mmCIF file of N, CA and C in Angstrom:
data_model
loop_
_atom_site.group_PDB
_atom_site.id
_atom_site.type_symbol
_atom_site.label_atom_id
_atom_site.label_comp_id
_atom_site.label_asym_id
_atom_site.label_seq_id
_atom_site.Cartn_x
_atom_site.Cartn_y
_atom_site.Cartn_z
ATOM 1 N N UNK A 1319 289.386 14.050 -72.231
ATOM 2 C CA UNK A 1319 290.542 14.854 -71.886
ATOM 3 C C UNK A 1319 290.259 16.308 -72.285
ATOM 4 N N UNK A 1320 290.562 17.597 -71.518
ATOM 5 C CA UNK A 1320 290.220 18.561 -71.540
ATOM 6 C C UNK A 1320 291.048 18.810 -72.391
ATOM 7 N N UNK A 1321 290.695 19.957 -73.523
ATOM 8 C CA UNK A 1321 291.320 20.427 -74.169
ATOM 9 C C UNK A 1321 292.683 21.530 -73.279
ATOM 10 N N UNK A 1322 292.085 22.246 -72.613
ATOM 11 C CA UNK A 1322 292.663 23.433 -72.482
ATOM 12 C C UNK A 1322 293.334 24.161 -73.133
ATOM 13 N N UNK A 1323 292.411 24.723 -73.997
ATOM 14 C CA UNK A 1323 292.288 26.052 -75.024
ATOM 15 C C UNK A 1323 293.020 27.117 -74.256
ATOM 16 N N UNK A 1324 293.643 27.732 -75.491
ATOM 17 C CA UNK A 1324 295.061 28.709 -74.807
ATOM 18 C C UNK A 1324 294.541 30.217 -74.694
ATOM 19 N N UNK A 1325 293.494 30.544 -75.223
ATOM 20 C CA UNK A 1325 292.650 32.247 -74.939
ATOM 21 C C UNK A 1325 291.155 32.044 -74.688
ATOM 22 N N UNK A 1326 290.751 32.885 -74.257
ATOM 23 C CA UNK A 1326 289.702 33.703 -74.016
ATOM 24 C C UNK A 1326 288.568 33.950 -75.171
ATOM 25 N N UNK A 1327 287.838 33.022 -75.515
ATOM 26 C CA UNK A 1327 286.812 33.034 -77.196
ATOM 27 C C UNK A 1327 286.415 34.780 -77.100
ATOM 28 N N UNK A 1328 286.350 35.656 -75.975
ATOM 29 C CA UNK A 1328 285.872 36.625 -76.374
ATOM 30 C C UNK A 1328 286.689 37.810 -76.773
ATOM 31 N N UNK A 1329 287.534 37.751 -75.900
ATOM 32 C CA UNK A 1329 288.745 39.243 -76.116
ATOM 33 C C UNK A 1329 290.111 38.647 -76.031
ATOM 34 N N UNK A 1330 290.367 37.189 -76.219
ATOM 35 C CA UNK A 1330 291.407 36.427 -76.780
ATOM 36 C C UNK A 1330 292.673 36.401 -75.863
ATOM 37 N N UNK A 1331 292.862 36.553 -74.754
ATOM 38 C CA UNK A 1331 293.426 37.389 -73.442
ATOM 39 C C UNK A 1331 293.800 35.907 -73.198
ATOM 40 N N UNK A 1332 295.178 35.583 -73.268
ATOM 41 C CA UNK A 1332 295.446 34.189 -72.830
ATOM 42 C C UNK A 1332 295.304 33.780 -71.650
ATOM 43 N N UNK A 1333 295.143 32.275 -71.954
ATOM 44 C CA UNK A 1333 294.520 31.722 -70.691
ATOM 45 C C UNK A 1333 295.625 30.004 -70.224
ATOM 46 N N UNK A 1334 296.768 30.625 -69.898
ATOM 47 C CA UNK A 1334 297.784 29.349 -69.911
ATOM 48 C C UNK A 1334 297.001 28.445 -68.969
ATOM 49 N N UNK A 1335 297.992 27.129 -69.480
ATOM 50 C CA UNK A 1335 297.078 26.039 -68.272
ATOM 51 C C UNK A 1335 296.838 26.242 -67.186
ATOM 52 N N UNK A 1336 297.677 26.807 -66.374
ATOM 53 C CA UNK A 1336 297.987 26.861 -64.939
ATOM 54 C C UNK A 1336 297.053 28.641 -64.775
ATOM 55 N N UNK A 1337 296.023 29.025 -65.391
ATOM 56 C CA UNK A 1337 295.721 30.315 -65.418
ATOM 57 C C UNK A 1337 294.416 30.357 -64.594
ATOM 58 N N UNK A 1338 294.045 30.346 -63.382
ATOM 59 C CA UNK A 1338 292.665 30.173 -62.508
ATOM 60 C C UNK A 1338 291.560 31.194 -62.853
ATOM 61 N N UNK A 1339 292.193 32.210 -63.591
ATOM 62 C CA UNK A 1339 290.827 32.578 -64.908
ATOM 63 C C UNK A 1339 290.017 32.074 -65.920
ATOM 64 N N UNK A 1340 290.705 30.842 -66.429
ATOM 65 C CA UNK A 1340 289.466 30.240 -66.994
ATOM 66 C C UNK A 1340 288.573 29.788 -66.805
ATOM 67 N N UNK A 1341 287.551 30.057 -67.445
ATOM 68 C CA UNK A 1341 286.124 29.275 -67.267
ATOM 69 C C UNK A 1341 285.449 28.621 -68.308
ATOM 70 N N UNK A 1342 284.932 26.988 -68.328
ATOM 71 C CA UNK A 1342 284.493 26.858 -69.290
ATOM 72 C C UNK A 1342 283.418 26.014 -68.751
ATOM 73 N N UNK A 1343 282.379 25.421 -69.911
ATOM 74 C CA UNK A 1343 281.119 24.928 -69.984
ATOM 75 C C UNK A 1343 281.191 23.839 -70.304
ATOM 76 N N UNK A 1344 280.047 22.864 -70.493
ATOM 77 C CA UNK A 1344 280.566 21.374 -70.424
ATOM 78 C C UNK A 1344 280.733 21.370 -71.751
ATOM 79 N N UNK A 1345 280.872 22.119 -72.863
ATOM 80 C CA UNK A 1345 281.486 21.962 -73.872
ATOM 81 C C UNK A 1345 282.931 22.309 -74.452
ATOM 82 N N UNK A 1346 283.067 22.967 -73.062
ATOM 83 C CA UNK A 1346 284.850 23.470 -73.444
ATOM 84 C C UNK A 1346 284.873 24.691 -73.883
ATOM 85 N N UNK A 1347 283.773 25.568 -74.330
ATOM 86 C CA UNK A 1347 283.940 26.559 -74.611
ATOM 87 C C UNK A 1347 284.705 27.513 -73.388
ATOM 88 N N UNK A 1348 285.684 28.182 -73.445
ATOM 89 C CA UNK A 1348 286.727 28.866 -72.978
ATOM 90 C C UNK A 1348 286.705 30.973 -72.752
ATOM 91 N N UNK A 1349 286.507 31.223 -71.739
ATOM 92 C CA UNK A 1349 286.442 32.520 -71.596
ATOM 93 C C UNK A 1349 287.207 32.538 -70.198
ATOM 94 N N UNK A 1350 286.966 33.687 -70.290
ATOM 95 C CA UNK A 1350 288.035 34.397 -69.006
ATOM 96 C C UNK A 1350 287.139 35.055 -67.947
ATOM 97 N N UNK A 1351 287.543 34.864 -66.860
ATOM 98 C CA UNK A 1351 286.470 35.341 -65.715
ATOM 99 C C UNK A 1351 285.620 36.610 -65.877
ATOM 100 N N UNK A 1352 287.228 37.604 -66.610
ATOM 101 C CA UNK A 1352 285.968 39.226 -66.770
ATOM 102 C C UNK A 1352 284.793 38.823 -67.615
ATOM 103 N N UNK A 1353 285.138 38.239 -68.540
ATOM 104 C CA UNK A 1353 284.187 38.391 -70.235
ATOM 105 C C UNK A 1353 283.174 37.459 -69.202
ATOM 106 N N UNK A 1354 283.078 36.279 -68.668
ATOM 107 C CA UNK A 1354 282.028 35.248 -68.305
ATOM 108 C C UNK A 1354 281.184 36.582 -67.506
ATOM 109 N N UNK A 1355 281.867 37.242 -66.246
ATOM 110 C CA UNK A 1355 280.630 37.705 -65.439
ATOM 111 C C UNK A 1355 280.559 39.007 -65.875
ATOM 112 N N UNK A 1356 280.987 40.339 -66.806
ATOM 113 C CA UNK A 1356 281.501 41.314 -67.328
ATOM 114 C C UNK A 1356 280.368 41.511 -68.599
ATOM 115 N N UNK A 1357 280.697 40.477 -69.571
ATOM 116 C CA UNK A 1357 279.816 40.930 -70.732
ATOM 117 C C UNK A 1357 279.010 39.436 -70.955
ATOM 118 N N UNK A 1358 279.317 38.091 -70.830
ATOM 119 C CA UNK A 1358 278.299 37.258 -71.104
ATOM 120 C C UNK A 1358 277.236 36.615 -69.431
ATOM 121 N N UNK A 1359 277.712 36.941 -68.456
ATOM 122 C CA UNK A 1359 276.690 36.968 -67.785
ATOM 123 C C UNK A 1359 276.372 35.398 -67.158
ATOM 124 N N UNK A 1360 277.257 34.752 -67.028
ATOM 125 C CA UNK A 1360 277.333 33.490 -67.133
ATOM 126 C C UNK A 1360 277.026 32.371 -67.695
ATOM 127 N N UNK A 1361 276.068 32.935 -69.205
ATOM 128 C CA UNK A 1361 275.854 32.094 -69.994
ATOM 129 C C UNK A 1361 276.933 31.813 -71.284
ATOM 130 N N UNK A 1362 276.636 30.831 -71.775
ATOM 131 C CA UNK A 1362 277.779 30.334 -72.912
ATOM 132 C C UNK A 1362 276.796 30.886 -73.672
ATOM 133 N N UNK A 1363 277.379 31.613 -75.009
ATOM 134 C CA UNK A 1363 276.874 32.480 -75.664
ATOM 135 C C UNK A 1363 276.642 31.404 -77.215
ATOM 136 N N UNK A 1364 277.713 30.028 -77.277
ATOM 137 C CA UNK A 1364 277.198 28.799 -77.882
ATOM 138 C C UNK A 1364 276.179 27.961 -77.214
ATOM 139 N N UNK A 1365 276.119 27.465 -76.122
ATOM 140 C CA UNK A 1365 275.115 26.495 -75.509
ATOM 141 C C UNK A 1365 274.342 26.804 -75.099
ATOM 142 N N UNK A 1366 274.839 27.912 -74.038
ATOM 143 C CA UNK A 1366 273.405 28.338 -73.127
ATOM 144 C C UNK A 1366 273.786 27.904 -71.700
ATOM 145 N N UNK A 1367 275.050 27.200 -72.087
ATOM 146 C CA UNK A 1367 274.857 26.637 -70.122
ATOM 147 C C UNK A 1367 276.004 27.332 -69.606
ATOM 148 N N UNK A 1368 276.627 27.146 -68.084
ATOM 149 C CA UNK A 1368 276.766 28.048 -67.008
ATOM 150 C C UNK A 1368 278.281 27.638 -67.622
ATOM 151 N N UNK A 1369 279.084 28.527 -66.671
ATOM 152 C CA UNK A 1369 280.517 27.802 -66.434
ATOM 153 C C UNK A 1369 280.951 27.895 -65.447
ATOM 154 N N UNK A 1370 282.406 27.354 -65.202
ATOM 155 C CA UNK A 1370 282.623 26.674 -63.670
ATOM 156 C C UNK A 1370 284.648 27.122 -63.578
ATOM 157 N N UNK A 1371 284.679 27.184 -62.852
ATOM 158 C CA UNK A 1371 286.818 27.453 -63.203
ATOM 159 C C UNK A 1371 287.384 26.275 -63.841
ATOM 160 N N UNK A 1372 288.244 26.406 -64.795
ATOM 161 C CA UNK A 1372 288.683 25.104 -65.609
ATOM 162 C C UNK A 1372 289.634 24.676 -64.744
ATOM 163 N N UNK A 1373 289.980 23.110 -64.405
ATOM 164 C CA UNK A 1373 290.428 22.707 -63.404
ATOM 165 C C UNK A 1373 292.278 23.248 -64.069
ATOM 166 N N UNK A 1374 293.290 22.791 -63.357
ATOM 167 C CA UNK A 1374 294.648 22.412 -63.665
ATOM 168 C C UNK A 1374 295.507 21.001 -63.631
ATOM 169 N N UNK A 1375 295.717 20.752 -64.862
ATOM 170 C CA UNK A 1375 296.765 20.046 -65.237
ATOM 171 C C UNK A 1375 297.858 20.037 -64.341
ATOM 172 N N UNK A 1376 298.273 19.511 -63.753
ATOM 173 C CA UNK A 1376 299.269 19.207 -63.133
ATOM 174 C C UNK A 1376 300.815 19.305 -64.306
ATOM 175 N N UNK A 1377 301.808 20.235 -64.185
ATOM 176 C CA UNK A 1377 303.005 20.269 -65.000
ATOM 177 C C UNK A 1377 304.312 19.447 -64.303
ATOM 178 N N UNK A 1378 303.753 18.668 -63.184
ATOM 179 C CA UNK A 1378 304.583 17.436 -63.390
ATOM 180 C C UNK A 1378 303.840 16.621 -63.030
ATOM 181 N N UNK A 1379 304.874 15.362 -63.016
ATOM 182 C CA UNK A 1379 304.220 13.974 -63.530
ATOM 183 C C UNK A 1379 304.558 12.965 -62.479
ATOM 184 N N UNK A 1380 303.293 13.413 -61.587
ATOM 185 C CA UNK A 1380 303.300 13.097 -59.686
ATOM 186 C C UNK A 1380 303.080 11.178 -59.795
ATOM 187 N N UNK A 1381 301.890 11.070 -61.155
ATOM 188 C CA UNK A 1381 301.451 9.920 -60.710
ATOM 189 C C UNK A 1381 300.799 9.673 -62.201
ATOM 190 N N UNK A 1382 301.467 8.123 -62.140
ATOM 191 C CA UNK A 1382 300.644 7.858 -63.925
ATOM 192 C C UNK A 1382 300.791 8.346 -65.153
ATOM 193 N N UNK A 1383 301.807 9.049 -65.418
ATOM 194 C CA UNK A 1383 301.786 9.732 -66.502
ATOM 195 C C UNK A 1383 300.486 10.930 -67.057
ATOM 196 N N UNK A 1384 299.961 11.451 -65.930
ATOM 197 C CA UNK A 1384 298.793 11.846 -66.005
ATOM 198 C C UNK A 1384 299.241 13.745 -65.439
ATOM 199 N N UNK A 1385 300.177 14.263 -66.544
ATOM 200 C CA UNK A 1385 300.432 15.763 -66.371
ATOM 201 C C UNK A 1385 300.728 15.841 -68.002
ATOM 202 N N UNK A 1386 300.956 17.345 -67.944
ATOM 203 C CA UNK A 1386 301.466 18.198 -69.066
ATOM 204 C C UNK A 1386 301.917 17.921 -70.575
ATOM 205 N N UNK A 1387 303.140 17.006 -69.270
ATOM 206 C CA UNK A 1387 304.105 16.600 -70.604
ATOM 207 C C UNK A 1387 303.831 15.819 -71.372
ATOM 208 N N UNK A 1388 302.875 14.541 -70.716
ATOM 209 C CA UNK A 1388 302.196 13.628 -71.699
ATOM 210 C C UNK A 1388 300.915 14.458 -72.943
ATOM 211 N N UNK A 1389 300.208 15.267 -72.103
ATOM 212 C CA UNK A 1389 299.089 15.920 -72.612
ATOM 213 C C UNK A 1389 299.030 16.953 -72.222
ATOM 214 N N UNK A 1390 299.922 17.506 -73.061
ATOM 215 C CA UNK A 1390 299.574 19.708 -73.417
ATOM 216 C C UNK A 1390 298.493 19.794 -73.617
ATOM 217 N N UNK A 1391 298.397 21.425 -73.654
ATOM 218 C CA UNK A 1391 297.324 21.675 -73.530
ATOM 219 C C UNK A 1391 297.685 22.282 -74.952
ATOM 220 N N UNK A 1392 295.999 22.674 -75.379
ATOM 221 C CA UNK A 1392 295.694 23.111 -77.251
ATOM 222 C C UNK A 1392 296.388 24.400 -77.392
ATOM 223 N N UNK A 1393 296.888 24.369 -78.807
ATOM 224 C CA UNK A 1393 297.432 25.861 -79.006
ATOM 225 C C UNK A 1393 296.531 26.331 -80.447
ATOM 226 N N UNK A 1394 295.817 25.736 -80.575
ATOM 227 C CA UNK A 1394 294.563 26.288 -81.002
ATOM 228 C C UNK A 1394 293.498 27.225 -80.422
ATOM 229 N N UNK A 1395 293.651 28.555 -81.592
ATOM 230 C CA UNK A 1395 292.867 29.466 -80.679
ATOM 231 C C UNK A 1395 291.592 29.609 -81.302
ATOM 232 N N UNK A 1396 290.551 29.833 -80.599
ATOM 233 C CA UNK A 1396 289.264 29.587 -81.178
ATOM 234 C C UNK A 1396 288.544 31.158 -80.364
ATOM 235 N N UNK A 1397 288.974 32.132 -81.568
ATOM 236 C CA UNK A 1397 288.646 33.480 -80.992
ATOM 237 C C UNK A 1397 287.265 34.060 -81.964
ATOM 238 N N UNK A 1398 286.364 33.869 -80.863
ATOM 239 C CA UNK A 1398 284.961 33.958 -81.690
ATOM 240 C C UNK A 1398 284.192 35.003 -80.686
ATOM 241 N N UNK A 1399 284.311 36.407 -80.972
ATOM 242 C CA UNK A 1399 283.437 37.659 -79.870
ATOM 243 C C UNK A 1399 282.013 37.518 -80.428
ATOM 244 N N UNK A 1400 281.279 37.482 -79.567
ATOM 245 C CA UNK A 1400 279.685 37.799 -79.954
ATOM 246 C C UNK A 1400 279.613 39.269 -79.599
ATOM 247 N N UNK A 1401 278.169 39.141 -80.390
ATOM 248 C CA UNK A 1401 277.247 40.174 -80.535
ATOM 249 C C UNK A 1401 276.548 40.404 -79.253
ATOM 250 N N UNK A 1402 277.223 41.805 -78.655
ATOM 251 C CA UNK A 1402 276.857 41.481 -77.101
ATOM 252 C C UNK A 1402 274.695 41.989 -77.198
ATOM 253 N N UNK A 1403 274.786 42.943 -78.094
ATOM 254 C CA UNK A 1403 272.905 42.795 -78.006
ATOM 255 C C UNK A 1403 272.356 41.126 -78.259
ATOM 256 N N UNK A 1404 273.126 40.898 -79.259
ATOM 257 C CA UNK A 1404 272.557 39.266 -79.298
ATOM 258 C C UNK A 1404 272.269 38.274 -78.565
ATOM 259 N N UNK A 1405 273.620 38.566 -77.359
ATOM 260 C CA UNK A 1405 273.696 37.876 -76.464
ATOM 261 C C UNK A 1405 272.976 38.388 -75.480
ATOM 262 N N UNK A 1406 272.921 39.146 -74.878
ATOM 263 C CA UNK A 1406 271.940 39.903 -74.133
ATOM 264 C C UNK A 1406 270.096 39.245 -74.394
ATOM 265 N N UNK A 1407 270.088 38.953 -75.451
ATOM 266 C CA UNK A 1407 268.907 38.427 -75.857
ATOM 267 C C UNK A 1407 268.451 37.203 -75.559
ATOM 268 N N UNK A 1408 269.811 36.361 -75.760
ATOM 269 C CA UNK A 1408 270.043 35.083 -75.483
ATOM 270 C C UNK A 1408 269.667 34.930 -74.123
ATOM 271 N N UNK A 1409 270.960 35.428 -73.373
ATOM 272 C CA UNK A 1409 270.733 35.462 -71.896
ATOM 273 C C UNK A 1409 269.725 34.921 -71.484
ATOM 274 N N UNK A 1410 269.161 36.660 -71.434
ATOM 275 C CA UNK A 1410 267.601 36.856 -71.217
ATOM 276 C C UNK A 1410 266.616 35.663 -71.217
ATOM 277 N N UNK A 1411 266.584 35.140 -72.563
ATOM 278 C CA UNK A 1411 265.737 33.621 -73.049
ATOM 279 C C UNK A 1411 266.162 32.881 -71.580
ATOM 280 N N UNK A 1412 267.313 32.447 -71.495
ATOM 281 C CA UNK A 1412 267.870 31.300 -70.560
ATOM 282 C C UNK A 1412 267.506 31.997 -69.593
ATOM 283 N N UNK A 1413 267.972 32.815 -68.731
ATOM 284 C CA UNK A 1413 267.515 32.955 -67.757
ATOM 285 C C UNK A 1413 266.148 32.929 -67.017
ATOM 286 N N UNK A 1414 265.180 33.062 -67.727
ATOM 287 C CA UNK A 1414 263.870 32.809 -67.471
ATOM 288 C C UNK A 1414 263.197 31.635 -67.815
ATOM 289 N N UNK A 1415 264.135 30.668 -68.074
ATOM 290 C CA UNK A 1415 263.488 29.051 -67.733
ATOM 291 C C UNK A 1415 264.270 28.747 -67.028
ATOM 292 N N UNK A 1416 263.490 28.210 -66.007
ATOM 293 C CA UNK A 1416 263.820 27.538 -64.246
ATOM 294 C C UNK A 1416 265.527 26.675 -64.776
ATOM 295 N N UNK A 1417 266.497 26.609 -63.935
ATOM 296 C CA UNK A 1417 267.111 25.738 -63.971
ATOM 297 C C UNK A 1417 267.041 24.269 -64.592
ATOM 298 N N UNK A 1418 266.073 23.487 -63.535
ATOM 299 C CA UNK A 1418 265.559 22.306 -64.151
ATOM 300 C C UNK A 1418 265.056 21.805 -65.177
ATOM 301 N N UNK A 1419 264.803 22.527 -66.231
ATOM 302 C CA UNK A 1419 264.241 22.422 -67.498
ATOM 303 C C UNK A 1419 265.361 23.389 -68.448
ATOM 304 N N UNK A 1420 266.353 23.603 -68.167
ATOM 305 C CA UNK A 1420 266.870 24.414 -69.486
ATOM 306 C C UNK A 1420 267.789 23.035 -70.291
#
């Protein structure tokens, strides 16, 4: 079950459920469209891997008990800015091993 983390790990810029700016990685790490293509470049500045638009929760409850109300989303904020030379470095690393092998 997706968390759906309520900001942006880089410039903390909320990111409500229903917000088609988020983007996260298969770890859940959470940024916002500017910061992903803006300052990290499409890499997760924890993993290394890509991200994708975080899907939406449905805020009603069409079928199965399978929306909102059963399972909110996190109000835990996990506001962690990198070191954009650092990351820049990082990048760099990832980007120059082929897809298939990272």
């Amino acid at each position: 079950m997706l968390e759906l983390r309520p900001t942006c790990e880089q410039c903390n810029k909320p990111l409500p459920p229903a917000s088609l700016e988020a983007r996260i990685c298969t770890y859940e790490c959470t940024f916002c469209e500017d910061c992903v293509d803006r300052i990290l470049g499409n890499v997760c500045p924890n993993c290394g891997g890509g991200f994708v638009p975080r899907p939406i929760r449905p805020s009603t409850n069409w079928k199965g008990n399978n929306y909102l109300g059963k399972d909110p989303a996190s109000t835990e904020v996990k506001h962690r800015p990198i070191d954009p030379a650092a990351h820049a470095r990082f990048a760099s690393k990832i980007r120059s091993i082929p897809p298939d092998r990272r």
